[in-house]
Coordinates of C-alpha atoms in Angstrom, one line a residue:
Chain A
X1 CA 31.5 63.5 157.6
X2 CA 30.8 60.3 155.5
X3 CA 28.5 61.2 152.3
X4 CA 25.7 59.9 150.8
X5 CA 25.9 55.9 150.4
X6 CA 23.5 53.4 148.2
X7 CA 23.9 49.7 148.3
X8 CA 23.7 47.7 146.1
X9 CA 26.0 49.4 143.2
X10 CA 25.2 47.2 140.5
X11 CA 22.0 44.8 140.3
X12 CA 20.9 42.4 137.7
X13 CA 17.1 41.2 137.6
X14 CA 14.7 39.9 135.5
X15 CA 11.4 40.5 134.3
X16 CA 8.7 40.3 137.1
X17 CA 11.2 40.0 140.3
X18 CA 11.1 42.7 142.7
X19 CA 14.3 44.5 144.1
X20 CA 14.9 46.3 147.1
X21 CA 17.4 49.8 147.1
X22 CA 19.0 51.1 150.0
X23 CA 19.9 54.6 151.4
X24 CA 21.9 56.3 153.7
X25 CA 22.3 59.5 154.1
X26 CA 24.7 62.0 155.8
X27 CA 24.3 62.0 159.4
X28 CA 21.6 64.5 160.9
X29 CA 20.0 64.8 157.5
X30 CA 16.2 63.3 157.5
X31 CA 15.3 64.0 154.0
X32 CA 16.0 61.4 151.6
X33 CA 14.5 61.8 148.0
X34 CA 14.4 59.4 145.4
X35 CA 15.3 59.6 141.7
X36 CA 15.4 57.7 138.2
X37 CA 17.8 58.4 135.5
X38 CA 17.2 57.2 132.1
X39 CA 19.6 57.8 128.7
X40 CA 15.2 58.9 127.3
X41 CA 13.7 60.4 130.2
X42 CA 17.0 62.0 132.3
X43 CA 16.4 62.5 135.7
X44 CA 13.0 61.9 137.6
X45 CA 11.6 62.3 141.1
X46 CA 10.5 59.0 142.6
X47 CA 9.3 60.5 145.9
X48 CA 10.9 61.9 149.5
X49 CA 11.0 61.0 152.3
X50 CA 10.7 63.2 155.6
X51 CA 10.8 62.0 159.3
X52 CA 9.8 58.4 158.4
X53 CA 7.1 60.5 156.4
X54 CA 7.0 60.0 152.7
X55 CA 6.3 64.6 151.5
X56 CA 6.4 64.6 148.2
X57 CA 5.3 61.7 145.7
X58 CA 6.5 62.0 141.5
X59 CA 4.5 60.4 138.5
X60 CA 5.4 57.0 139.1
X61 CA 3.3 53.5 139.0
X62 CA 2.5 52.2 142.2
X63 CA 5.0 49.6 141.9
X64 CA 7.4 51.8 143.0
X65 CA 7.6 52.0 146.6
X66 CA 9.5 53.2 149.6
X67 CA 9.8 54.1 153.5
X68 CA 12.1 55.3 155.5
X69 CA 13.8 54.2 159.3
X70 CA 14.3 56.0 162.6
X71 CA 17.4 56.8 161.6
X72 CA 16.3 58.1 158.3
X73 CA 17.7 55.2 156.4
X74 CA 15.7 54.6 152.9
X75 CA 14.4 51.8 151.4
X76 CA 13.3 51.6 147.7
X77 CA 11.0 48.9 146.6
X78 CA 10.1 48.2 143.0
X79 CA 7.9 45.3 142.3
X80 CA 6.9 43.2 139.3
X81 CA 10.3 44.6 137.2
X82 CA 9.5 45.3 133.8
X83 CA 12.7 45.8 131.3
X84 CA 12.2 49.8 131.3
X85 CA 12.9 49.3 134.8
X86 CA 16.8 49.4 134.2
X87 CA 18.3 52.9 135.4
X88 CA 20.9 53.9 137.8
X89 CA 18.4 55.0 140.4
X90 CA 20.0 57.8 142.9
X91 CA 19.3 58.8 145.9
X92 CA 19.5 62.5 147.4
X93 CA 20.3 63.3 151.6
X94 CA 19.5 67.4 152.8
X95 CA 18.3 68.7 156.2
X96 CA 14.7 68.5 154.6
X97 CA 14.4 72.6 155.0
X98 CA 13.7 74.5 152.2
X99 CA 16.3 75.5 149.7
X100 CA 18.9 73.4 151.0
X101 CA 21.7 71.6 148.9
X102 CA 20.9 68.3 147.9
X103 CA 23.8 65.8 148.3
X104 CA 23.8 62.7 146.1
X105 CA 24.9 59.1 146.4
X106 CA 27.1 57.0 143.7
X107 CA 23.7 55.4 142.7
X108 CA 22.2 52.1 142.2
X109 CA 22.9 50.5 138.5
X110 CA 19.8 48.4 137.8
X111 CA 19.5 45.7 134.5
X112 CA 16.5 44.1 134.2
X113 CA 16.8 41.2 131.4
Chain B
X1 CA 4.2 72.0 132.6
X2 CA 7.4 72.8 134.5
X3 CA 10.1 72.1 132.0
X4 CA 14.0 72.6 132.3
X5 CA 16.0 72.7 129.2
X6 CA 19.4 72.8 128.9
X7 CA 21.3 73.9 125.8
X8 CA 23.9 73.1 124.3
X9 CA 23.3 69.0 124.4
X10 CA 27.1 68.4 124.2
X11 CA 30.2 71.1 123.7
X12 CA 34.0 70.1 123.0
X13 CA 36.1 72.7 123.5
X14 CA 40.1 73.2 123.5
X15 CA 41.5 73.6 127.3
X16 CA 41.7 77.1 128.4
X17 CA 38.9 78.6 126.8
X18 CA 36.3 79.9 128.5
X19 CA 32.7 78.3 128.4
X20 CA 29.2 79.0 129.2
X21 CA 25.8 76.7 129.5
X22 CA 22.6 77.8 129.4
X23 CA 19.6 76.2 131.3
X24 CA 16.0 77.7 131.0
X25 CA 12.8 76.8 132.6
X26 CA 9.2 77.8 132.1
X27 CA 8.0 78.6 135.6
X28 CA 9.5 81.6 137.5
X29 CA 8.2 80.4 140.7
X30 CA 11.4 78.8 142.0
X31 CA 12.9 78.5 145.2
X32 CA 16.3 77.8 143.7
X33 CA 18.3 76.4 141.1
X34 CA 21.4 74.2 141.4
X35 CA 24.0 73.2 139.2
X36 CA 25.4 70.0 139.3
X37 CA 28.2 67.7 137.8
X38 CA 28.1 63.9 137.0
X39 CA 30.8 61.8 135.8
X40 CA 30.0 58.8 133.7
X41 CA 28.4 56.1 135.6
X42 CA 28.6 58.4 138.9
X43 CA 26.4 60.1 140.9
X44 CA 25.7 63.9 141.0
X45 CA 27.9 66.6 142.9
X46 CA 26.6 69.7 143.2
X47 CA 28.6 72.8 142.2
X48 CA 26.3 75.6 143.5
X49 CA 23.2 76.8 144.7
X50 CA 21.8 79.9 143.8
X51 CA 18.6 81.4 146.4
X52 CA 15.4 82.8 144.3
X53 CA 16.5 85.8 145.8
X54 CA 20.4 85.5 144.6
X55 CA 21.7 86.5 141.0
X56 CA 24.7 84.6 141.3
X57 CA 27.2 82.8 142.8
X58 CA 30.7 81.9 142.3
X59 CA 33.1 79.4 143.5
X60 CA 36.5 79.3 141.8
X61 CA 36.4 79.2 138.4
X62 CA 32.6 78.4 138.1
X63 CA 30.2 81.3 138.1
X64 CA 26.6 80.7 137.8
X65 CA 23.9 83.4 137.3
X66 CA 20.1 83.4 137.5
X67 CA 17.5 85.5 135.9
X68 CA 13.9 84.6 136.9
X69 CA 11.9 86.9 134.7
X70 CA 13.9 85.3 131.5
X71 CA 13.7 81.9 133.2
X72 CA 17.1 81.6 132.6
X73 CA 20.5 80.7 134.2
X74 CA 24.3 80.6 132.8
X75 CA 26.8 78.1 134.4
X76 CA 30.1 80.0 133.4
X77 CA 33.3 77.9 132.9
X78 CA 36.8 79.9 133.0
X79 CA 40.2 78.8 131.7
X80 CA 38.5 75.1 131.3
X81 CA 40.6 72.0 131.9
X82 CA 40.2 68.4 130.8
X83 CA 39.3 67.2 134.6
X84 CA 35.9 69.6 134.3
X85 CA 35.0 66.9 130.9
X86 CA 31.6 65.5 132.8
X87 CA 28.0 66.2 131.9
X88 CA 26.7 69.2 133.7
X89 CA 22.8 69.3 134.6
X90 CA 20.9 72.4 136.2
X91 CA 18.2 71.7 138.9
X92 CA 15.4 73.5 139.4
X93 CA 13.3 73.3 142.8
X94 CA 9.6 75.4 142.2
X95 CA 7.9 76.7 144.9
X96 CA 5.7 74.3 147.3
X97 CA 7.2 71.3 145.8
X98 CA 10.2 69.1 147.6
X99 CA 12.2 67.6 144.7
X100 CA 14.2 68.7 141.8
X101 CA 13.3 69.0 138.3
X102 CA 16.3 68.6 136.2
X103 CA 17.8 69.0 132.8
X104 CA 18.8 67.0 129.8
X105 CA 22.1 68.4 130.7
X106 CA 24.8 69.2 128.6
X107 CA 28.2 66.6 127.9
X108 CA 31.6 69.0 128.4
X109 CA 34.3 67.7 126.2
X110 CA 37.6 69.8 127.0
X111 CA 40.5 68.7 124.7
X112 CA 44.2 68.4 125.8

């Protein structure tokens, strides 16, 4: 069974652009969560997605945005890039039931000059 | 505030020796906790999952316990190799929520 894939790996932007992430997770799963990591802040929730459904939101500006396809493919959408923008931004596949393993892709490197 | 801390920050160690890593968190109200691995400038693979209702779990040479009146858990390492040098992070998922709240983590050094 094919794992967790993100495209692109590596990104450069600049300041103000916007960039689009994608996701796709193992086949059958419909959750796909979303997450930041930072060498300052580590590792933070972005937001999940459910059935096309976004179910759970983090503390994130509203420039960060997402949705999710029929076929549970993920889109992230991050708008008017500032430089504290630049993470490797990962993405996270389960069934979507409670207490189930979470299985991560190789992540998205962003650099925004 | 529900806070995960994991201590030590970074460990070097000579191979063979066993190992443990701590993780805390402020909130017994989980649902579970999971330890994962990441390799630099990878993602995260996850190592094990241990149930609110678990204590522990094992696979191989990983054994990771959970105490959820201490709001603790132990990731422990046995006869460590060089291939398990990554940075380890614990995972915390509270009740009624649908993400992960992780760790600092901790950098594993195990010297040849």
């Amino acid at each position: 069974k094919a794992g967790v894939t993100q495209t692109p790996r590596y990104l450069i932007k600049t300041r103000g652009q916007q960039v689009t992430l994608s996701c796709s997770p193992i086949s059958g799963h419909r959750s796909v969560s979303w997450y930041q990591q930072t060498p300052g802040q580590g590792l933070q929730f972005l937001f999940e997605y459910f059935s096309e459904t976004q179910r759970n939101k983090g503390n994130f500006p509203g420039r960060f945005s997402g949705r999710q396809f029929s076929n549970s493919r993920s889109e992230m959408n991050v708008s008017t890039l500032e430089l504290g923008d630049s993470a490797l931004y990962l993405c996270a596949s389960s069934s979507g039931d409670l207490q189930e393993t979470q299985y991560f892709g190789p992540g998205t490197r962003l650099l925004v000059l | 505030k529900q806070e995960v801390t994991q201590i030590p920050a970074a460990l070097s160690v000579p191979e063979g020796e066993n190992l443990v890593l701590n993780c805390s968190f402020t909130d017994s109200a989980i649902y579970n906790l999971q330890w994962f691995r990441q390799d630099p400038g990878k993602g995260l693979t996850s190592l094990l999952l241990i149930q609110s209702s678990q204590r522990e779990q094992t696979s191989g040479r990983l054994n990771a316990s959970l105490d959820k009146s201490s709001g603790r858990s132990t990731l422990y390492i046995a006869a460590s190799q060089p291939g398990d040098s990554a940075t380890y992070l614990c995972a915390v998922e509270y009740t009624g929520a649908n993400n992960l709240f992780f760790g600092t983590g901790t950098r594993l050094t195990v010297i040849p």
